[in-house]
C-alpha cells in the first residue's frame, strides 16, 4: 500500500488536466476561500466520491475489537517467551484498537504493566495499573496488580511513585545562541512585492549555524508505512506536541492518534481532535496537506476564541 494521499493527489491531477480552460480560469482567478471550496464541491463527481470512499476504507482509523484481541494474544505469547519488549509493543498497539469502554481495555493496561515491570520501568508500571483499575479491572484479579504495585513502590523507594502524567513533556532545547521565537544576529525581516515577508542575511552565515527557531503555528505528523526495521512515525511520536511517546496513550475514539500523556491528549481533543478524530480515514486518504490545512484552520479559530 502506498503512503496516504498519493492516490488522491494522482486523481486530482488527472481531473485538473482534463478540466476545460474556462473552469481552470474560474478556479485560479478566485482568491477567496469560500468560493473556492464551493467550486471544488461543485466539481466533485460521484466517481470522485467513490474513489475517495475506497481510499478511506484502505486507511481505517476506527476501533476494532478483533484486532485488539489478536494483538493481545500475540503480546501474551511474547510475554511467555520472555520477549518483554515485543510484548510491550504489542500491548500498546492493542490499546490503540480496543474500544475505550471494552473490558479488554483494562486487561491490556494490566498486561502492559506486567511487561513494564519486567523491563524495570516501575513508575510507568504503577501508572498503567492505575489506568487498569480506573477502567474496571476485575476485582478477582486485582491481587496481581496490587502485589505488582507494592513491588514497584518498594523499588522506587524515596521517589514516592508520583505520576508524571500531568506534567507537560520537556521541550527540545533551543539551538545554541538562538532562543525560541528569535532569529540570529545578522538577519533582517523584510517584505517585498512578489516575495512577501522573508529574512535576509546581512552578514555571512556559517554552515550549520542556527539562524531561526520558533514554535510552529500548527503541525501534524507525516504518517509512515511500517517496515521490518523501523515502526512508522505515528507509532513513535505524540500526535500533539510531536515529542517521542515512549508509552503512548491512545485516543479513546480512534485507532490512529496517540499521545505522550494525558495533558497532550486532553489539549488535543479540546483544540482540534474533536473534529479530525471522526475524519481519520478521510484525512489519511486526502493526505498530510489536507490534514495540516484543517489543523491550521482549527488552531486559528481556537486562538480567536481565546
PDB file of C-alpha atoms in Angstrom:
ATOM      1  CA  UNK A   1       0.000   0.000   0.000  1.00  0.00           C
ATOM      2  CA  UNK A   2       1.316   3.433  -0.873  1.00  0.00           C
ATOM      3  CA  UNK A   3       1.543   6.339   1.519  1.00  0.00           C
ATOM      4  CA  UNK A   4      -1.575   8.334   2.410  1.00  0.00           C
ATOM      5  CA  UNK A   5      -2.693  10.990  -0.033  1.00  0.00           C
ATOM      6  CA  UNK A   6      -0.721   9.771  -3.061  1.00  0.00           C
ATOM      7  CA  UNK A   7      -3.613   8.114  -4.867  1.00  0.00           C
ATOM      8  CA  UNK A   8      -5.940  11.049  -4.239  1.00  0.00           C
ATOM      9  CA  UNK A   9      -3.343  13.559  -5.495  1.00  0.00           C
ATOM     10  CA  UNK A  10      -2.996  11.492  -8.677  1.00  0.00           C
ATOM     11  CA  UNK A  11      -6.761  11.584  -9.075  1.00  0.00           C
ATOM     12  CA  UNK A  12      -6.831  15.375  -8.629  1.00  0.00           C
ATOM     13  CA  UNK A  13      -4.001  15.903 -11.141  1.00  0.00           C
ATOM     14  CA  UNK A  14      -5.867  13.783 -13.686  1.00  0.00           C
ATOM     15  CA  UNK A  15      -9.081  15.765 -13.170  1.00  0.00           C
ATOM     16  CA  UNK A  16      -7.170  19.044 -13.490  1.00  0.00           C
ATOM     17  CA  UNK A  17      -5.554  18.021 -16.778  1.00  0.00           C
ATOM     18  CA  UNK A  18      -8.960  17.210 -18.291  1.00  0.00           C
ATOM     19  CA  UNK A  19     -10.721  20.279 -16.915  1.00  0.00           C
ATOM     20  CA  UNK A  20     -11.863  22.858 -19.544  1.00  0.00           C
ATOM     21  CA  UNK A  21      -9.807  26.065 -19.693  1.00  0.00           C
ATOM     22  CA  UNK A  22     -12.766  28.193 -18.618  1.00  0.00           C
ATOM     23  CA  UNK A  23     -13.204  26.208 -15.402  1.00  0.00           C
ATOM     24  CA  UNK A  24      -9.471  26.380 -14.705  1.00  0.00           C
ATOM     25  CA  UNK A  25      -9.503  30.166 -15.078  1.00  0.00           C
ATOM     26  CA  UNK A  26     -12.512  30.448 -12.771  1.00  0.00           C
ATOM     27  CA  UNK A  27     -10.689  28.451 -10.156  1.00  0.00           C
ATOM     28  CA  UNK A  28      -7.250  30.106 -10.391  1.00  0.00           C
ATOM     29  CA  UNK A  29      -8.635  33.661 -10.567  1.00  0.00           C
ATOM     30  CA  UNK A  30     -10.603  33.270  -7.340  1.00  0.00           C
ATOM     31  CA  UNK A  31      -8.668  34.208  -4.192  1.00  0.00           C
ATOM     32  CA  UNK A  32     -11.432  33.783  -1.602  1.00  0.00           C
ATOM     33  CA  UNK A  33     -11.581  30.520   0.322  1.00  0.00           C
ATOM     34  CA  UNK A  34     -15.380  30.201   0.445  1.00  0.00           C
ATOM     35  CA  UNK A  35     -15.985  30.444  -3.322  1.00  0.00           C
ATOM     36  CA  UNK A  36     -13.033  28.135  -3.967  1.00  0.00           C
ATOM     37  CA  UNK A  37     -14.494  25.476  -1.693  1.00  0.00           C
ATOM     38  CA  UNK A  38     -17.914  25.816  -3.338  1.00  0.00           C
ATOM     39  CA  UNK A  39     -16.366  25.407  -6.793  1.00  0.00           C
ATOM     40  CA  UNK A  40     -14.404  22.352  -5.695  1.00  0.00           C
ATOM     41  CA  UNK A  41     -17.514  20.805  -4.166  1.00  0.00           C
ATOM     42  CA  UNK A  42     -19.499  21.521  -7.340  1.00  0.00           C
ATOM     43  CA  UNK A  43     -16.880  19.775  -9.486  1.00  0.00           C
ATOM     44  CA  UNK A  44     -16.636  16.742  -7.202  1.00  0.00           C
ATOM     45  CA  UNK A  45     -18.259  13.964  -9.209  1.00  0.00           C
ATOM     46  CA  UNK A  46     -19.877  10.743  -7.937  1.00  0.00           C
ATOM     47  CA  UNK A  47     -16.895   8.877  -9.403  1.00  0.00           C
ATOM     48  CA  UNK A  48     -14.546  11.038  -7.310  1.00  0.00           C
ATOM     49  CA  UNK A  49     -16.580  10.308  -4.207  1.00  0.00           C
ATOM     50  CA  UNK A  50     -16.456   6.574  -4.914  1.00  0.00           C
ATOM     51  CA  UNK A  51     -12.657   6.692  -5.299  1.00  0.00           C
ATOM     52  CA  UNK A  52     -12.301   8.647  -2.043  1.00  0.00           C
ATOM     53  CA  UNK A  53     -14.551   6.195  -0.177  1.00  0.00           C
ATOM     54  CA  UNK A  54     -12.444   3.298  -1.458  1.00  0.00           C
ATOM     55  CA  UNK A  55      -9.234   5.004  -0.334  1.00  0.00           C
ATOM     56  CA  UNK A  56     -10.739   5.759   3.086  1.00  0.00           C
ATOM     57  CA  UNK A  57     -11.526   2.072   3.516  1.00  0.00           C
ATOM     58  CA  UNK A  58      -7.825   1.327   2.981  1.00  0.00           C
ATOM     59  CA  UNK A  59      -6.850   3.775   5.749  1.00  0.00           C
ATOM     60  CA  UNK A  60      -9.142   2.728   8.562  1.00  0.00           C
ATOM     61  CA  UNK A  61      -8.839   4.711  11.781  1.00  0.00           C
ATOM     62  CA  UNK A  62     -11.692   3.276  13.834  1.00  0.00           C
ATOM     63  CA  UNK A  63     -11.591   0.934  16.798  1.00  0.00           C
ATOM     64  CA  UNK A  64     -11.523  -2.781  16.049  1.00  0.00           C
ATOM     65  CA  UNK A  65     -12.052  -5.207  18.923  1.00  0.00           C
ATOM     66  CA  UNK A  66     -10.980  -8.275  16.928  1.00  0.00           C
ATOM     67  CA  UNK A  67      -7.663  -6.641  16.008  1.00  0.00           C
ATOM     68  CA  UNK A  68      -7.138  -5.644  19.646  1.00  0.00           C
ATOM     69  CA  UNK A  69      -7.771  -9.206  20.852  1.00  0.00           C
ATOM     70  CA  UNK A  70      -5.379 -10.597  18.239  1.00  0.00           C
ATOM     71  CA  UNK A  71      -2.625  -8.181  19.343  1.00  0.00           C
ATOM     72  CA  UNK A  72      -3.319  -9.003  22.999  1.00  0.00           C
ATOM     73  CA  UNK A  73      -2.867 -12.716  22.316  1.00  0.00           C
ATOM     74  CA  UNK A  74       0.361 -12.050  20.424  1.00  0.00           C
ATOM     75  CA  UNK A  75       1.548  -9.954  23.357  1.00  0.00           C
ATOM     76  CA  UNK A  76       0.749 -12.793  25.768  1.00  0.00           C
ATOM     77  CA  UNK A  77       2.742 -15.210  23.612  1.00  0.00           C
ATOM     78  CA  UNK A  78       5.729 -12.843  23.575  1.00  0.00           C
ATOM     79  CA  UNK A  79       5.466 -12.358  27.340  1.00  0.00           C
ATOM     80  CA  UNK A  80       5.511 -16.122  27.920  1.00  0.00           C
ATOM     81  CA  UNK A  81       8.584 -16.296  25.685  1.00  0.00           C
ATOM     82  CA  UNK A  82      10.159 -13.568  27.895  1.00  0.00           C
ATOM     83  CA  UNK A  83      10.368 -11.168  24.979  1.00  0.00           C
ATOM     84  CA  UNK A  84       9.146  -8.298  27.112  1.00  0.00           C
ATOM     85  CA  UNK A  85       9.960  -5.513  24.666  1.00  0.00           C
ATOM     86  CA  UNK A  86       7.910  -7.185  21.954  1.00  0.00           C
ATOM     87  CA  UNK A  87       5.094  -7.832  24.436  1.00  0.00           C
ATOM     88  CA  UNK A  88       5.135  -4.143  25.406  1.00  0.00           C
ATOM     89  CA  UNK A  89       4.904  -3.106  21.759  1.00  0.00           C
ATOM     90  CA  UNK A  90       2.024  -5.488  21.029  1.00  0.00           C
ATOM     91  CA  UNK A  91       0.015  -4.495  24.106  1.00  0.00           C
ATOM     92  CA  UNK A  92       0.493  -0.832  23.172  1.00  0.00           C
ATOM     93  CA  UNK A  93      -0.767  -1.480  19.638  1.00  0.00           C
ATOM     94  CA  UNK A  94      -3.714  -3.401  21.056  1.00  0.00           C
ATOM     95  CA  UNK A  95      -4.669  -0.389  23.190  1.00  0.00           C
ATOM     96  CA  UNK A  96      -4.939   1.718  20.033  1.00  0.00           C
ATOM     97  CA  UNK A  97      -7.622  -0.589  18.617  1.00  0.00           C
ATOM     98  CA  UNK A  98      -9.579  -1.611  21.698  1.00  0.00           C
ATOM     99  CA  UNK A  99     -12.798   0.362  22.369  1.00  0.00           C
ATOM    100  CA  UNK A 100     -12.383   2.551  25.455  1.00  0.00           C
ATOM    101  CA  UNK A 101     -15.470   1.049  27.145  1.00  0.00           C
ATOM    102  CA  UNK A 102     -14.424  -2.546  26.455  1.00  0.00           C
ATOM    103  CA  UNK A 103     -13.336  -4.835  29.339  1.00  0.00           C
ATOM    104  CA  UNK A 104     -10.263  -5.710  27.260  1.00  0.00           C
ATOM    105  CA  UNK A 105      -9.001  -2.133  27.653  1.00  0.00           C
ATOM    106  CA  UNK A 106      -8.375  -2.617  31.388  1.00  0.00           C
ATOM    107  CA  UNK A 107      -6.865  -6.061  30.723  1.00  0.00           C
ATOM    108  CA  UNK A 108      -4.447  -4.638  28.160  1.00  0.00           C
ATOM    109  CA  UNK A 109      -3.272  -1.937  30.553  1.00  0.00           C
ATOM    110  CA  UNK A 110      -2.759  -4.543  33.267  1.00  0.00           C
ATOM    111  CA  UNK A 111      -0.857  -6.825  30.887  1.00  0.00           C
ATOM    112  CA  UNK A 112       1.274  -3.910  29.729  1.00  0.00           C
ATOM    113  CA  UNK A 113       2.070  -3.104  33.349  1.00  0.00           C
ATOM    114  CA  UNK A 114       3.424  -6.646  33.742  1.00  0.00           C
ATOM    115  CA  UNK A 115       5.745  -6.150  30.761  1.00  0.00           C
ATOM    116  CA  UNK A 116       6.860  -2.773  32.136  1.00  0.00           C
ATOM    117  CA  UNK A 117       7.629  -4.374  35.487  1.00  0.00           C
ATOM    118  CA  UNK A 118       9.868  -6.962  33.831  1.00  0.00           C
ATOM    119  CA  UNK A 119      11.633  -4.122  31.985  1.00  0.00           C
ATOM    120  CA  UNK A 120      12.258  -2.316  35.316  1.00  0.00           C
ATOM    121  CA  UNK A 121      10.093   0.641  34.290  1.00  0.00           C
ATOM    122  CA  UNK A 122       8.456   0.785  37.694  1.00  0.00           C
ATOM    123  CA  UNK A 123       6.919   4.270  37.542  1.00  0.00           C
ATOM    124  CA  UNK A 124       5.294   3.502  34.189  1.00  0.00           C
ATOM    125  CA  UNK A 125       4.099   0.196  35.597  1.00  0.00           C
ATOM    126  CA  UNK A 126       2.335   1.933  38.508  1.00  0.00           C
ATOM    127  CA  UNK A 127       0.621   4.372  36.123  1.00  0.00           C
ATOM    128  CA  UNK A 128      -0.679   1.544  33.923  1.00  0.00           C
ATOM    129  CA  UNK A 129      -2.003  -0.270  36.986  1.00  0.00           C
ATOM    130  CA  UNK A 130      -3.885   2.897  37.966  1.00  0.00           C
ATOM    131  CA  UNK A 131      -5.371   3.134  34.471  1.00  0.00           C
ATOM    132  CA  UNK A 132      -6.429  -0.526  34.539  1.00  0.00           C
ATOM    133  CA  UNK A 133      -8.182  -0.118  37.879  1.00  0.00           C
ATOM    134  CA  UNK A 134      -9.930   3.095  36.807  1.00  0.00           C
ATOM    135  CA  UNK A 135     -11.274   1.265  33.746  1.00  0.00           C
ATOM    136  CA  UNK A 136     -12.769  -1.575  35.817  1.00  0.00           C
ATOM    137  CA  UNK A 137     -10.052  -4.228  36.073  1.00  0.00           C
ATOM    138  CA  UNK A 138     -11.832  -7.310  37.524  1.00  0.00           C
ATOM    139  CA  UNK A 139     -11.732  -7.334  41.366  1.00  0.00           C
ATOM    140  CA  UNK A 140     -10.922 -11.045  41.404  1.00  0.00           C
ATOM    141  CA  UNK A 141      -7.678 -10.296  39.543  1.00  0.00           C
ATOM    142  CA  UNK A 142      -6.641  -7.194  41.447  1.00  0.00           C
ATOM    143  CA  UNK A 143      -4.427  -9.159  43.825  1.00  0.00           C
ATOM    144  CA  UNK A 144      -1.994  -9.410  40.884  1.00  0.00           C
ATOM    145  CA  UNK A 145      -1.887  -5.684  40.212  1.00  0.00           C
ATOM    146  CA  UNK A 146      -1.800  -4.817  43.917  1.00  0.00           C
ATOM    147  CA  UNK A 147       1.212  -7.013  44.590  1.00  0.00           C
ATOM    148  CA  UNK A 148       2.886  -5.638  41.448  1.00  0.00           C
ATOM    149  CA  UNK A 149       2.244  -2.074  42.563  1.00  0.00           C
ATOM    150  CA  UNK A 150       3.663  -2.782  46.017  1.00  0.00           C
ATOM    151  CA  UNK A 151       6.810  -4.266  44.458  1.00  0.00           C
ATOM    152  CA  UNK A 152       7.172  -1.213  42.206  1.00  0.00           C
ATOM    153  CA  UNK A 153       6.798   1.255  45.078  1.00  0.00           C
ATOM    154  CA  UNK A 154       9.341  -0.687  47.098  1.00  0.00           C
ATOM    155  CA  UNK A 155      11.853  -0.447  44.241  1.00  0.00           C
ATOM    156  CA  UNK A 156      11.076   3.206  43.598  1.00  0.00           C
ATOM    157  CA  UNK A 157      11.978   3.873  47.216  1.00  0.00           C
ATOM    158  CA  UNK A 158      12.102   7.542  48.059  1.00  0.00           C
ATOM    159  CA  UNK A 159      10.660   8.692  44.732  1.00  0.00           C
ATOM    160  CA  UNK A 160       7.167   8.108  46.133  1.00  0.00           C
ATOM    161  CA  UNK A 161       5.853   6.758  42.835  1.00  0.00           C
ATOM    162  CA  UNK A 162       4.176  10.035  41.924  1.00  0.00           C
ATOM    163  CA  UNK A 163       2.586  10.127  38.496  1.00  0.00           C
ATOM    164  CA  UNK A 164       4.279  12.171  35.764  1.00  0.00           C
ATOM    165  CA  UNK A 165       1.244  12.007  33.528  1.00  0.00           C
ATOM    166  CA  UNK A 166       0.014  15.549  34.287  1.00  0.00           C
ATOM    167  CA  UNK A 167       3.357  17.155  33.548  1.00  0.00           C
ATOM    168  CA  UNK A 168       3.963  18.618  30.101  1.00  0.00           C
ATOM    169  CA  UNK A 169       6.661  16.944  28.023  1.00  0.00           C
ATOM    170  CA  UNK A 170      10.044  18.582  28.157  1.00  0.00           C
ATOM    171  CA  UNK A 171      10.619  20.807  25.161  1.00  0.00           C
ATOM    172  CA  UNK A 172      13.607  20.346  22.906  1.00  0.00           C
ATOM    173  CA  UNK A 173      16.494  22.598  23.985  1.00  0.00           C
ATOM    174  CA  UNK A 174      16.823  25.746  21.915  1.00  0.00           C
ATOM    175  CA  UNK A 175      19.578  25.960  19.356  1.00  0.00           C
ATOM    176  CA  UNK A 176      22.805  27.493  20.746  1.00  0.00           C
ATOM    177  CA  UNK A 177      22.625  31.256  20.677  1.00  0.00           C
ATOM    178  CA  UNK A 178      19.036  31.366  19.387  1.00  0.00           C
ATOM    179  CA  UNK A 179      16.031  31.340  21.716  1.00  0.00           C
ATOM    180  CA  UNK A 180      12.600  30.106  20.723  1.00  0.00           C
ATOM    181  CA  UNK A 181      10.896  32.820  18.700  1.00  0.00           C
ATOM    182  CA  UNK A 182      14.178  34.610  17.993  1.00  0.00           C
ATOM    183  CA  UNK A 183      16.423  34.928  14.981  1.00  0.00           C
ATOM    184  CA  UNK A 184      20.202  35.111  14.960  1.00  0.00           C
ATOM    185  CA  UNK A 185      22.030  38.468  14.738  1.00  0.00           C
ATOM    186  CA  UNK A 186      22.727  39.466  11.168  1.00  0.00           C
ATOM    187  CA  UNK A 187      19.233  38.674   9.855  1.00  0.00           C
ATOM    188  CA  UNK A 188      16.668  41.293   8.937  1.00  0.00           C
ATOM    189  CA  UNK A 189      12.947  40.764   8.386  1.00  0.00           C
ATOM    190  CA  UNK A 190      11.786  42.327   5.130  1.00  0.00           C
ATOM    191  CA  UNK A 191       8.794  42.482   2.808  1.00  0.00           C
ATOM    192  CA  UNK A 192       8.825  42.800  -0.961  1.00  0.00           C
ATOM    193  CA  UNK A 193       6.058  42.653  -3.531  1.00  0.00           C
ATOM    194  CA  UNK A 194       6.088  39.262  -5.190  1.00  0.00           C
ATOM    195  CA  UNK A 195       8.195  37.714  -2.418  1.00  0.00           C
ATOM    196  CA  UNK A 196       6.208  38.613   0.654  1.00  0.00           C
ATOM    197  CA  UNK A 197       7.735  38.539   4.116  1.00  0.00           C
ATOM    198  CA  UNK A 198      11.183  36.993   4.338  1.00  0.00           C
ATOM    199  CA  UNK A 199      14.502  37.088   6.164  1.00  0.00           C
ATOM    200  CA  UNK A 200      17.673  38.408   4.551  1.00  0.00           C
ATOM    201  CA  UNK A 201      21.194  37.768   5.817  1.00  0.00           C
ATOM    202  CA  UNK A 202      23.141  40.988   6.427  1.00  0.00           C
ATOM    203  CA  UNK A 203      26.365  39.153   7.193  1.00  0.00           C
ATOM    204  CA  UNK A 204      27.967  35.807   6.425  1.00  0.00           C
ATOM    205  CA  UNK A 205      26.276  32.753   7.929  1.00  0.00           C
ATOM    206  CA  UNK A 206      28.475  29.826   8.888  1.00  0.00           C
ATOM    207  CA  UNK A 207      27.397  26.427   7.581  1.00  0.00           C
ATOM    208  CA  UNK A 208      25.381  24.639  10.252  1.00  0.00           C
ATOM    209  CA  UNK A 209      24.693  27.830  12.221  1.00  0.00           C
ATOM    210  CA  UNK A 210      21.177  28.090  13.676  1.00  0.00           C
ATOM    211  CA  UNK A 211      19.533  31.247  12.358  1.00  0.00           C
ATOM    212  CA  UNK A 212      15.898  30.885  13.449  1.00  0.00           C
ATOM    213  CA  UNK A 213      13.897  28.839  15.901  1.00  0.00           C
ATOM    214  CA  UNK A 214      10.192  29.239  16.507  1.00  0.00           C
ATOM    215  CA  UNK A 215       7.192  27.224  17.588  1.00  0.00           C
ATOM    216  CA  UNK A 216       5.017  26.020  14.713  1.00  0.00           C
ATOM    217  CA  UNK A 217       1.579  27.629  14.485  1.00  0.00           C
ATOM    218  CA  UNK A 218       0.132  24.238  13.561  1.00  0.00           C
ATOM    219  CA  UNK A 219       1.707  20.851  12.866  1.00  0.00           C
ATOM    220  CA  UNK A 220       0.708  17.284  12.065  1.00  0.00           C
ATOM    221  CA  UNK A 221       2.688  14.078  11.866  1.00  0.00           C
ATOM    222  CA  UNK A 222       3.558  12.781   8.419  1.00  0.00           C
ATOM    223  CA  UNK A 223       2.308   9.163   8.522  1.00  0.00           C
ATOM    224  CA  UNK A 224       4.741   6.481   7.527  1.00  0.00           C
ATOM    225  CA  UNK A 225       4.353   2.890   6.466  1.00  0.00           C
ATOM    226  CA  UNK A 226       5.559   0.049   8.709  1.00  0.00           C
ATOM    227  CA  UNK A 227       8.824  -1.637   7.809  1.00  0.00           C
ATOM    228  CA  UNK A 228      10.701  -4.599   9.292  1.00  0.00           C
ATOM    229  CA  UNK A 229      13.407  -2.269  10.623  1.00  0.00           C
ATOM    230  CA  UNK A 230      11.500   0.719  11.926  1.00  0.00           C
ATOM    231  CA  UNK A 231       7.956   1.430  13.190  1.00  0.00           C
ATOM    232  CA  UNK A 232       6.022   4.175  11.390  1.00  0.00           C
ATOM    233  CA  UNK A 233       6.270   7.728  12.719  1.00  0.00           C
ATOM    234  CA  UNK A 234       2.725   7.750  14.071  1.00  0.00           C
ATOM    235  CA  UNK A 235       3.595   4.939  16.492  1.00  0.00           C
ATOM    236  CA  UNK A 236       6.652   6.715  17.908  1.00  0.00           C
ATOM    237  CA  UNK A 237       5.655  10.350  18.386  1.00  0.00           C
ATOM    238  CA  UNK A 238       2.971  12.241  20.289  1.00  0.00           C
ATOM    239  CA  UNK A 239       0.325  13.442  17.845  1.00  0.00           C
ATOM    240  CA  UNK A 240       0.005  16.765  19.668  1.00  0.00           C
ATOM    241  CA  UNK A 241       3.442  18.006  20.787  1.00  0.00           C
ATOM    242  CA  UNK A 242       5.362  15.678  18.388  1.00  0.00           C
ATOM    243  CA  UNK A 243       7.739  14.618  21.180  1.00  0.00           C
ATOM    244  CA  UNK A 244       8.720  10.937  21.473  1.00  0.00           C
ATOM    245  CA  UNK A 245       5.916   8.928  23.082  1.00  0.00           C
ATOM    246  CA  UNK A 246       7.721   6.191  24.994  1.00  0.00           C
ATOM    247  CA  UNK A 247       4.484   4.888  26.496  1.00  0.00           C
ATOM    248  CA  UNK A 248       1.675   6.206  24.285  1.00  0.00           C
ATOM    249  CA  UNK A 249      -1.844   6.950  25.451  1.00  0.00           C
ATOM    250  CA  UNK A 250      -4.274   6.241  22.600  1.00  0.00           C
ATOM    251  CA  UNK A 251      -7.255   8.340  21.659  1.00  0.00           C
ATOM    252  CA  UNK A 252     -10.361   6.758  23.225  1.00  0.00           C
ATOM    253  CA  UNK A 253     -12.307   7.130  19.966  1.00  0.00           C
ATOM    254  CA  UNK A 254      -9.928   6.260  17.096  1.00  0.00           C
ATOM    255  CA  UNK A 255      -7.044   3.887  16.430  1.00  0.00           C
ATOM    256  CA  UNK A 256      -4.735   6.459  14.856  1.00  0.00           C
ATOM    257  CA  UNK A 257      -3.944   9.282  17.291  1.00  0.00           C
ATOM    258  CA  UNK A 258      -1.850   8.655  20.387  1.00  0.00           C
ATOM    259  CA  UNK A 259      -0.159  10.934  22.886  1.00  0.00           C
ATOM    260  CA  UNK A 260       2.752  11.159  25.294  1.00  0.00           C
ATOM    261  CA  UNK A 261       0.434  11.791  28.253  1.00  0.00           C
ATOM    262  CA  UNK A 262      -2.982  12.824  29.475  1.00  0.00           C
ATOM    263  CA  UNK A 263      -2.200  16.537  29.192  1.00  0.00           C
ATOM    264  CA  UNK A 264      -1.487  16.339  25.460  1.00  0.00           C
ATOM    265  CA  UNK A 265      -4.450  14.033  24.880  1.00  0.00           C
ATOM    266  CA  UNK A 266      -6.854  16.412  26.629  1.00  0.00           C
ATOM    267  CA  UNK A 267      -5.418  19.510  24.950  1.00  0.00           C
ATOM    268  CA  UNK A 268      -5.554  17.892  21.518  1.00  0.00           C
ATOM    269  CA  UNK A 269      -9.203  16.940  21.956  1.00  0.00           C
ATOM    270  CA  UNK A 270     -10.170  20.407  23.162  1.00  0.00           C
ATOM    271  CA  UNK A 271      -8.408  22.261  20.347  1.00  0.00           C
ATOM    272  CA  UNK A 272      -8.708  20.091  17.240  1.00  0.00           C
ATOM    273  CA  UNK A 273      -9.048  16.338  17.636  1.00  0.00           C
ATOM    274  CA  UNK A 274     -12.784  16.571  18.405  1.00  0.00           C
ATOM    275  CA  UNK A 275     -13.207  17.275  14.678  1.00  0.00           C
ATOM    276  CA  UNK A 276     -10.402  15.379  12.941  1.00  0.00           C
ATOM    277  CA  UNK A 277     -10.979  12.214  15.011  1.00  0.00           C
ATOM    278  CA  UNK A 278     -14.169  11.141  13.155  1.00  0.00           C
ATOM    279  CA  UNK A 279     -12.491  12.173   9.878  1.00  0.00           C
ATOM    280  CA  UNK A 280      -9.462   9.942  10.457  1.00  0.00           C
ATOM    281  CA  UNK A 281      -9.738   7.702   7.402  1.00  0.00           C
ATOM    282  CA  UNK A 282     -10.693  10.598   5.132  1.00  0.00           C
ATOM    283  CA  UNK A 283      -7.790  12.761   6.315  1.00  0.00           C
ATOM    284  CA  UNK A 284      -5.317   9.921   5.748  1.00  0.00           C
ATOM    285  CA  UNK A 285      -6.720   9.320   2.282  1.00  0.00           C
ATOM    286  CA  UNK A 286      -6.601  13.023   1.401  1.00  0.00           C
ATOM    287  CA  UNK A 287      -3.027  13.372   2.643  1.00  0.00           C
ATOM    288  CA  UNK A 288      -0.967  15.397   5.083  1.00  0.00           C
ATOM    289  CA  UNK A 289      -1.589  18.686   3.260  1.00  0.00           C
ATOM    290  CA  UNK A 290      -5.337  18.435   3.836  1.00  0.00           C
ATOM    291  CA  UNK A 291      -4.830  17.415   7.453  1.00  0.00           C
ATOM    292  CA  UNK A 292      -2.496  20.363   8.064  1.00  0.00           C
ATOM    293  CA  UNK A 293      -4.931  22.778   6.399  1.00  0.00           C
ATOM    294  CA  UNK A 294      -7.701  21.643   8.741  1.00  0.00           C
ATOM    295  CA  UNK A 295      -5.394  21.811  11.777  1.00  0.00           C
ATOM    296  CA  UNK A 296      -4.284  25.335  10.843  1.00  0.00           C
ATOM    297  CA  UNK A 297      -7.893  26.474  10.498  1.00  0.00           C
ATOM    298  CA  UNK A 298      -8.872  25.000  13.855  1.00  0.00           C
ATOM    299  CA  UNK A 299      -5.796  26.431  15.577  1.00  0.00           C
ATOM    300  CA  UNK A 300      -6.611  29.889  14.237  1.00  0.00           C
ATOM    301  CA  UNK A 301     -10.249  29.619  15.325  1.00  0.00           C
ATOM    302  CA  UNK A 302      -9.207  28.421  18.787  1.00  0.00           C
ATOM    303  CA  UNK A 303      -6.784  31.344  19.102  1.00  0.00           C
ATOM    304  CA  UNK A 304      -9.513  33.847  18.214  1.00  0.00           C
ATOM    305  CA  UNK A 305     -11.825  32.401  20.861  1.00  0.00           C
ATOM    306  CA  UNK A 306      -9.025  32.622  23.445  1.00  0.00           C
TER     307      UNK A 306
END
